[in-house]
Every structure is written in C-alpha cells, then in structure tokens.
Amino acid sequence: MLDERCGYCRYCKCDGPDIDKKGDKYYCDREKVYVKLNGTPVKRNCYWQVLFPQNRYRIVEGHYITTILILLAGFERDCYELITLDWFRTNVLEKNPEYRDIIARYDEIGPTIADKLYEAVQSDPESYTEYLAVLLNRYVRKTCNYINKGKNYLSLNNNEMADVMFKRAIVVYSCMVNNLYNEFVLGNNYSYEQESELEQQKVFVM
C-alpha cells in the first residue's frame, strides 16, 4: 500500500485549493522546492506514505495505524488526533536521534498492521465498533493528552517535564502497536495487565 513518489506526499501542493505549480513541477511545502509528481522524494524520511485501501486518498505521513482508525471511525484527516501526532513526529521524534529506531520500527510494521486491521473491520464492521472506540480512547487520545502536556511544559521552558510527558506518550502508543501486532500479525493474545507497569517504567516497547 505504499507509494514512494512525491505526488503522494502530504507536503506536495498538487491538489486542493492550494495548488502551487511551475511547469510540470509542484511545490513541496516541507523542503521548499518544486518537485515532479512521479519524482523520487527529496529525502528518505519524506516518503513513507500510506494509501487508504478503499479510495486511495493521500494520507498523513507516518501515522499508518491512527490514520486507518480515524478513517474507519468516520473522522476527517485534519482531525485533532492526526494533527497532534503529526506535530509530535515532526517536532519531537524526527529531531531526536534517541527515537530513530522507534520511527524505523514503526515505519516497518505500521503499514502491515493498518492493512490487516482495515481488512478485519471491513469484513465485520458492526463487531468492531466498540473495539475501534477503545483503541481511539484508551491509546490514541491518551497519547495526544500526554503530547499536549509536553507542549505545555515546553511553553514554560520546562524541558525536563516535557520529555517525561513525551516519553509517556511513546509508551502508551507503543502498547497499542504491540497489542495490534500481536493480534493481527502474530495471531497471539495481548496482556493488558502489562500496560500500567510499562507506563510506570517508561519502557519503550515498540
């Protein structure tokens, strides 16, 4: 489900009301250059894109699982959850070498989990309604809450507490990723009892 061309990147202004074109090239709002839609991305971390299996919408980079959850739940792509997670990846994870392996691992397994989750929900939508709500409320929105607490601490110049909140956000989201990976990829059960311990220990499990 991946397409590694500039035309599928959210930063490429090639559709919607903000099209910015020069000749056969379109403006990349991230790298501040003009690129061809079928061109090779400017940088490696530009081009992990997930295409929605049903209608192939261009979707926010990097957040494969949450994006599928949001769309399955009927929300828009510019919703609070995706905007918050996008800010976190761009401004915290990608700028800190400590999180390089976490990003790489998520980029590796995220698309597979998203595809399998989507297929499962499509096969029996009614039975997954409550399940999707649990994933959004227990994991995604809790992750966003920690991220926003971290942003608040940053605004107060308290980098130490901001880092604590950001690491807790990683742990919560990682618990969800492990849960989904075990269930939909490995076919194993996941122990929810482990999660409070992981969060207290700030263990990175993704």
Short mmCIF file of C-alpha atoms in Angstrom, two decimals:
data_model
loop_
_atom_site.label_atom_id
_atom_site.label_comp_id
_atom_site.label_asym_id
_atom_site.label_seq_id
_atom_site.Cartn_x
_atom_site.Cartn_y
_atom_site.Cartn_z
CA MET A 1 0.00 0.00 0.00
CA LEU A 2 2.99 2.31 -0.18
CA ASP A 3 3.82 4.75 -2.95
CA GLU A 4 7.22 6.39 -2.87
CA ARG A 5 6.54 9.28 -5.23
CA CYS A 6 6.26 12.95 -4.43
CA GLY A 7 2.71 13.08 -5.73
CA TYR A 8 1.52 11.06 -2.73
CA CYS A 9 3.21 13.20 -0.10
CA ARG A 10 1.07 15.48 2.04
CA TYR A 11 3.61 18.29 1.62
CA CYS A 12 3.30 18.32 -2.17
CA LYS A 13 0.80 21.03 -3.10
CA CYS A 14 -0.66 19.20 -6.07
CA ASP A 15 -4.35 19.10 -5.20
CA GLY A 16 -6.98 21.08 -3.38
CA PRO A 17 -7.25 24.88 -3.29
CA ASP A 18 -3.54 25.44 -2.57
CA ILE A 19 -2.04 24.01 -5.77
CA ASP A 20 1.36 25.60 -6.42
CA LYS A 21 2.84 24.67 -9.80
CA LYS A 22 5.72 25.73 -12.04
CA GLY A 23 5.72 23.97 -15.38
CA ASP A 24 5.45 20.23 -14.65
CA LYS A 25 6.61 20.61 -11.03
CA TYR A 26 4.66 21.22 -7.84
CA TYR A 27 5.79 22.97 -4.68
CA CYS A 28 6.99 20.86 -1.72
CA ASP A 29 5.99 22.75 1.39
CA ARG A 30 8.44 20.79 3.53
CA GLU A 31 11.66 21.09 1.54
CA LYS A 32 10.74 24.41 -0.10
CA VAL A 33 11.49 23.16 -3.63
CA TYR A 34 9.46 22.24 -6.71
CA VAL A 35 9.19 18.52 -7.47
CA LYS A 36 7.66 16.26 -10.10
CA LEU A 37 4.68 14.18 -9.02
CA ASN A 38 6.38 10.97 -10.13
CA GLY A 39 9.76 12.06 -8.87
CA THR A 40 11.95 10.43 -6.25
CA PRO A 41 11.40 12.08 -2.85
CA VAL A 42 13.94 14.66 -1.83
CA LYS A 43 14.83 12.92 1.43
CA ARG A 44 14.40 9.39 2.74
CA ASN A 45 12.11 10.41 5.58
CA CYS A 46 9.82 12.22 3.14
CA TYR A 47 8.20 9.29 1.54
CA TRP A 48 6.64 6.65 3.71
CA GLN A 49 3.06 7.18 2.68
CA VAL A 50 0.00 5.03 3.32
CA LEU A 51 -2.75 4.89 0.73
CA PHE A 52 -6.21 4.18 2.06
CA PRO A 53 -7.08 0.72 0.65
CA GLN A 54 -10.59 1.64 -0.49
CA ASN A 55 -10.28 5.00 -2.18
CA ARG A 56 -6.52 5.66 -2.22
CA TYR A 57 -6.73 9.06 -0.53
CA ARG A 58 -3.44 10.72 0.21
CA ILE A 59 -2.97 10.28 3.96
CA VAL A 60 -0.77 11.88 6.61
CA GLU A 61 2.77 10.54 6.61
CA GLY A 62 3.95 8.20 9.31
CA HIS A 63 0.76 7.55 11.25
CA TYR A 64 -0.44 4.46 9.48
CA ILE A 65 -2.45 2.88 12.28
CA THR A 66 -4.06 6.04 13.62
CA THR A 67 -4.95 7.19 10.11
CA ILE A 68 -6.83 3.97 9.41
CA LEU A 69 -8.55 4.19 12.79
CA ILE A 70 -9.63 7.76 12.12
CA LEU A 71 -10.99 6.99 8.68
CA LEU A 72 -12.76 3.83 9.82
CA ALA A 73 -14.36 5.85 12.62
CA GLY A 74 -15.61 8.37 10.07
CA PHE A 75 -13.47 11.37 11.07
CA GLU A 76 -11.67 13.76 8.74
CA ARG A 77 -7.94 13.65 8.07
CA ASP A 78 -7.44 17.10 9.60
CA CYS A 79 -8.78 15.94 12.96
CA TYR A 80 -7.24 16.74 16.33
CA GLU A 81 -5.65 13.30 16.73
CA LEU A 82 -3.75 13.25 13.44
CA ILE A 83 -2.65 16.87 13.75
CA THR A 84 -1.33 16.21 17.27
CA LEU A 85 0.53 13.03 16.30
CA ASP A 86 1.90 14.70 13.19
CA TRP A 87 3.30 17.54 15.30
CA PHE A 88 4.86 15.02 17.67
CA ARG A 89 6.57 13.01 14.97
CA THR A 90 7.85 16.07 13.10
CA ASN A 91 8.94 18.18 16.06
CA VAL A 92 9.99 15.59 18.64
CA LEU A 93 10.66 12.11 17.23
CA GLU A 94 12.33 13.10 13.96
CA LYS A 95 14.51 15.72 15.65
CA ASN A 96 15.85 13.41 18.37
CA PRO A 97 18.35 10.67 17.42
CA GLU A 98 17.19 8.74 20.50
CA TYR A 99 13.95 7.92 18.69
CA ARG A 100 15.41 6.95 15.31
CA ASP A 101 14.96 3.22 15.92
CA ILE A 102 11.39 3.71 17.13
CA ILE A 103 10.46 5.56 13.93
CA ALA A 104 12.18 2.95 11.76
CA ARG A 105 10.38 0.10 13.52
CA TYR A 106 7.02 1.81 13.24
CA ASP A 107 7.57 2.56 9.55
CA GLU A 108 8.36 -1.12 9.09
CA ILE A 109 5.36 -2.69 10.82
CA GLY A 110 2.78 0.12 10.77
CA PRO A 111 1.53 -0.44 7.20
CA THR A 112 1.07 -4.18 7.76
CA ILE A 113 -0.89 -3.63 10.96
CA ALA A 114 -3.03 -0.94 9.32
CA ASP A 115 -3.86 -3.14 6.34
CA LYS A 116 -4.82 -6.13 8.47
CA LEU A 117 -6.89 -4.00 10.83
CA TYR A 118 -8.70 -2.44 7.90
CA GLU A 119 -9.43 -5.83 6.35
CA ALA A 120 -10.74 -7.20 9.65
CA VAL A 121 -13.06 -4.26 10.23
CA GLN A 122 -14.33 -4.31 6.65
CA SER A 123 -15.20 -7.99 6.99
CA ASP A 124 -17.46 -7.36 10.01
CA PRO A 125 -17.88 -3.62 10.76
CA GLU A 126 -20.51 -3.94 13.48
CA SER A 127 -18.48 -6.24 15.67
CA TYR A 128 -15.52 -3.83 15.60
CA THR A 129 -17.37 -0.63 16.51
CA GLU A 130 -16.60 -0.86 20.22
CA TYR A 131 -13.08 -2.13 19.52
CA LEU A 132 -12.25 0.95 17.42
CA ALA A 133 -13.61 3.22 20.15
CA VAL A 134 -11.38 1.53 22.72
CA LEU A 135 -8.29 1.98 20.53
CA LEU A 136 -9.05 5.65 19.97
CA ASN A 137 -9.90 6.50 23.58
CA ARG A 138 -7.56 4.21 25.50
CA TYR A 139 -4.49 4.73 23.35
CA VAL A 140 -4.62 7.42 20.67
CA ARG A 141 -6.32 10.15 22.69
CA LYS A 142 -4.35 9.30 25.80
CA THR A 143 -1.18 9.62 23.73
CA CYS A 144 -2.38 13.00 22.46
CA ASN A 145 -3.09 14.16 26.01
CA TYR A 146 0.49 13.40 27.04
CA ILE A 147 1.81 15.15 23.93
CA ASN A 148 -0.18 18.28 24.72
CA LYS A 149 1.01 18.23 28.33
CA GLY A 150 4.54 18.05 26.97
CA LYS A 151 3.87 21.00 24.67
CA ASN A 152 2.59 22.99 27.63
CA TYR A 153 5.76 22.27 29.59
CA LEU A 154 7.81 23.36 26.58
CA SER A 155 5.96 26.68 26.56
CA LEU A 156 7.04 27.07 30.21
CA ASN A 157 10.66 26.22 29.28
CA ASN A 158 10.48 23.08 31.41
CA ASN A 159 12.20 20.70 29.01
CA GLU A 160 12.69 18.01 31.63
CA MET A 161 8.97 17.59 32.33
CA ALA A 162 8.19 17.93 28.63
CA ASP A 163 10.50 14.99 27.96
CA VAL A 164 8.73 12.94 30.65
CA MET A 165 5.34 13.59 29.04
CA PHE A 166 6.63 12.80 25.56
CA LYS A 167 8.13 9.51 26.73
CA ARG A 168 4.87 8.54 28.37
CA ALA A 169 3.12 9.28 25.08
CA ILE A 170 5.52 6.91 23.33
CA VAL A 171 4.87 4.15 25.84
CA VAL A 172 1.07 4.42 25.53
CA TYR A 173 1.18 4.38 21.76
CA SER A 174 3.70 1.55 21.79
CA CYS A 175 1.34 -0.53 23.90
CA MET A 176 -1.31 -0.13 21.21
CA VAL A 177 1.12 -1.04 18.45
CA ASN A 178 2.25 -4.16 20.33
CA ASN A 179 -1.35 -5.10 21.01
CA LEU A 180 -2.33 -4.82 17.34
CA TYR A 181 0.84 -6.50 16.10
CA ASN A 182 0.32 -9.47 18.38
CA GLU A 183 -3.35 -9.78 17.50
CA PHE A 184 -3.43 -9.08 13.76
CA VAL A 185 0.05 -10.10 12.59
CA LEU A 186 1.20 -12.82 15.01
CA GLY A 187 -2.25 -14.07 16.00
CA ASN A 188 -1.40 -14.02 19.71
CA ASN A 189 -3.27 -12.63 22.68
CA TYR A 190 -2.00 -9.48 24.37
CA SER A 191 -1.82 -8.94 28.11
CA TYR A 192 -3.43 -5.61 29.02
CA GLU A 193 -2.23 -6.10 32.59
CA GLN A 194 1.31 -5.35 31.44
CA GLU A 195 0.48 -1.84 30.28
CA SER A 196 0.36 0.01 33.60
CA GLU A 197 3.72 -1.47 34.52
CA LEU A 198 5.22 -0.44 31.20
CA GLU A 199 3.96 3.11 31.58
CA GLN A 200 5.33 3.41 35.10
CA GLN A 201 8.70 2.14 33.94
CA LYS A 202 8.62 4.34 30.79
CA VAL A 203 9.70 1.29 28.80
CA PHE A 204 9.84 1.71 25.03
CA VAL A 205 8.22 -1.40 23.65
CA MET A 206 7.71 -0.54 20.01
#
